[in-house]
XYZ file of C-alpha atoms in Angstrom:
102
model
C 9.708 24.962 16.222
C 7.488 22.134 17.495
C 8.062 20.166 14.334
C 11.841 20.374 14.749
C 11.685 19.190 18.351
C 9.358 16.342 17.391
C 11.740 15.233 14.636
C 14.755 15.357 16.946
C 12.910 13.358 19.619
C 11.840 10.781 17.022
C 15.405 10.291 15.812
C 16.760 10.086 19.379
C 14.165 7.498 20.391
C 14.753 5.417 17.265
C 18.511 5.462 17.824
C 18.100 4.601 21.522
C 15.746 1.743 20.650
C 18.196 0.428 18.065
C 21.066 0.544 20.545
C 18.996 -1.188 23.220
C 18.130 -3.967 20.771
C 21.777 -4.810 20.190
C 22.824 -4.783 23.856
C 23.254 -8.367 25.025
C 21.036 -8.680 28.055
C 18.729 -11.335 29.426
C 16.689 -8.677 31.171
C 13.119 -8.285 29.984
C 13.175 -4.621 31.054
C 15.787 -3.965 28.358
C 13.560 -5.518 25.697
C 10.577 -3.536 26.994
C 12.514 -0.260 26.902
C 13.786 -0.982 23.381
C 10.337 -1.766 22.053
C 8.808 1.309 23.694
C 11.530 3.587 22.304
C 11.018 2.181 18.818
C 7.225 2.418 18.954
C 7.119 5.953 20.324
C 9.861 7.014 17.901
C 7.886 5.663 14.938
C 4.701 7.418 16.059
C 6.558 10.715 16.541
C 8.162 10.314 13.112
C 4.727 9.770 11.534
C 3.342 12.853 13.303
C 6.426 14.818 12.219
C 5.733 13.897 8.592
C 2.030 14.771 8.831
C 2.458 17.933 10.925
C 1.679 20.503 8.169
C -1.585 18.732 7.343
C -2.649 18.467 10.994
C -3.320 22.220 11.052
C -6.386 21.700 8.858
C -8.084 19.139 11.130
C -10.982 20.735 13.038
C -10.684 20.704 16.854
C -13.834 18.603 17.316
C -12.188 15.783 15.346
C -9.424 15.521 17.975
C -12.099 15.070 20.650
C -13.815 12.300 18.694
C -10.553 10.438 18.044
C -9.556 10.732 21.717
C -12.935 9.415 22.863
C -12.733 6.545 20.361
C -9.256 5.652 21.620
C -10.470 5.559 25.218
C -13.443 3.384 24.236
C -11.192 0.902 22.431
C -8.765 0.843 25.373
C -11.602 -0.003 27.769
C -13.335 -2.510 25.461
C -10.888 -3.797 22.789
C -13.616 -5.748 20.960
C -15.300 -2.464 20.002
C -12.485 -1.689 17.557
C -14.532 -3.359 14.802
C -17.286 -0.785 15.369
C -15.228 2.280 16.299
C -12.751 2.253 13.390
C -15.441 2.064 10.659
C -17.356 4.746 12.578
C -14.325 7.059 12.546
C -13.849 6.370 8.850
C -17.502 7.224 8.211
C -17.215 10.469 10.203
C -14.080 11.341 8.227
C -15.915 10.778 4.948
C -19.027 12.706 5.986
C -17.365 15.662 7.728
C -18.170 19.052 6.281
C -15.650 20.212 3.750
C -14.395 23.687 4.583
C -12.551 26.068 2.357
C -8.932 26.617 3.261
C -7.698 30.145 3.077
C -4.311 30.695 1.586
C -1.937 32.122 4.131
C 0.278 34.980 3.090
């Protein structure tokens, strides 16, 4: 059910962003709203596509990614250290066996 809602929201935001782009307005708020709708819609669409695989990510990995995002938001120059660090953690994480669900 969550995946369906996420897909519907992604399509709605992408359509709203597209409509806002073609409205003739000299208002910067209109451009801001259009860009935000398009960006959030694209992120939701990417999550919608990856949703079945996200079930296999361990919960501690979400915590690490959230902490890394906060660190980069506070100090943007640390992105050159944080992103390779996340990649290294992803490569070195323990490989678990996935059980087949019936």
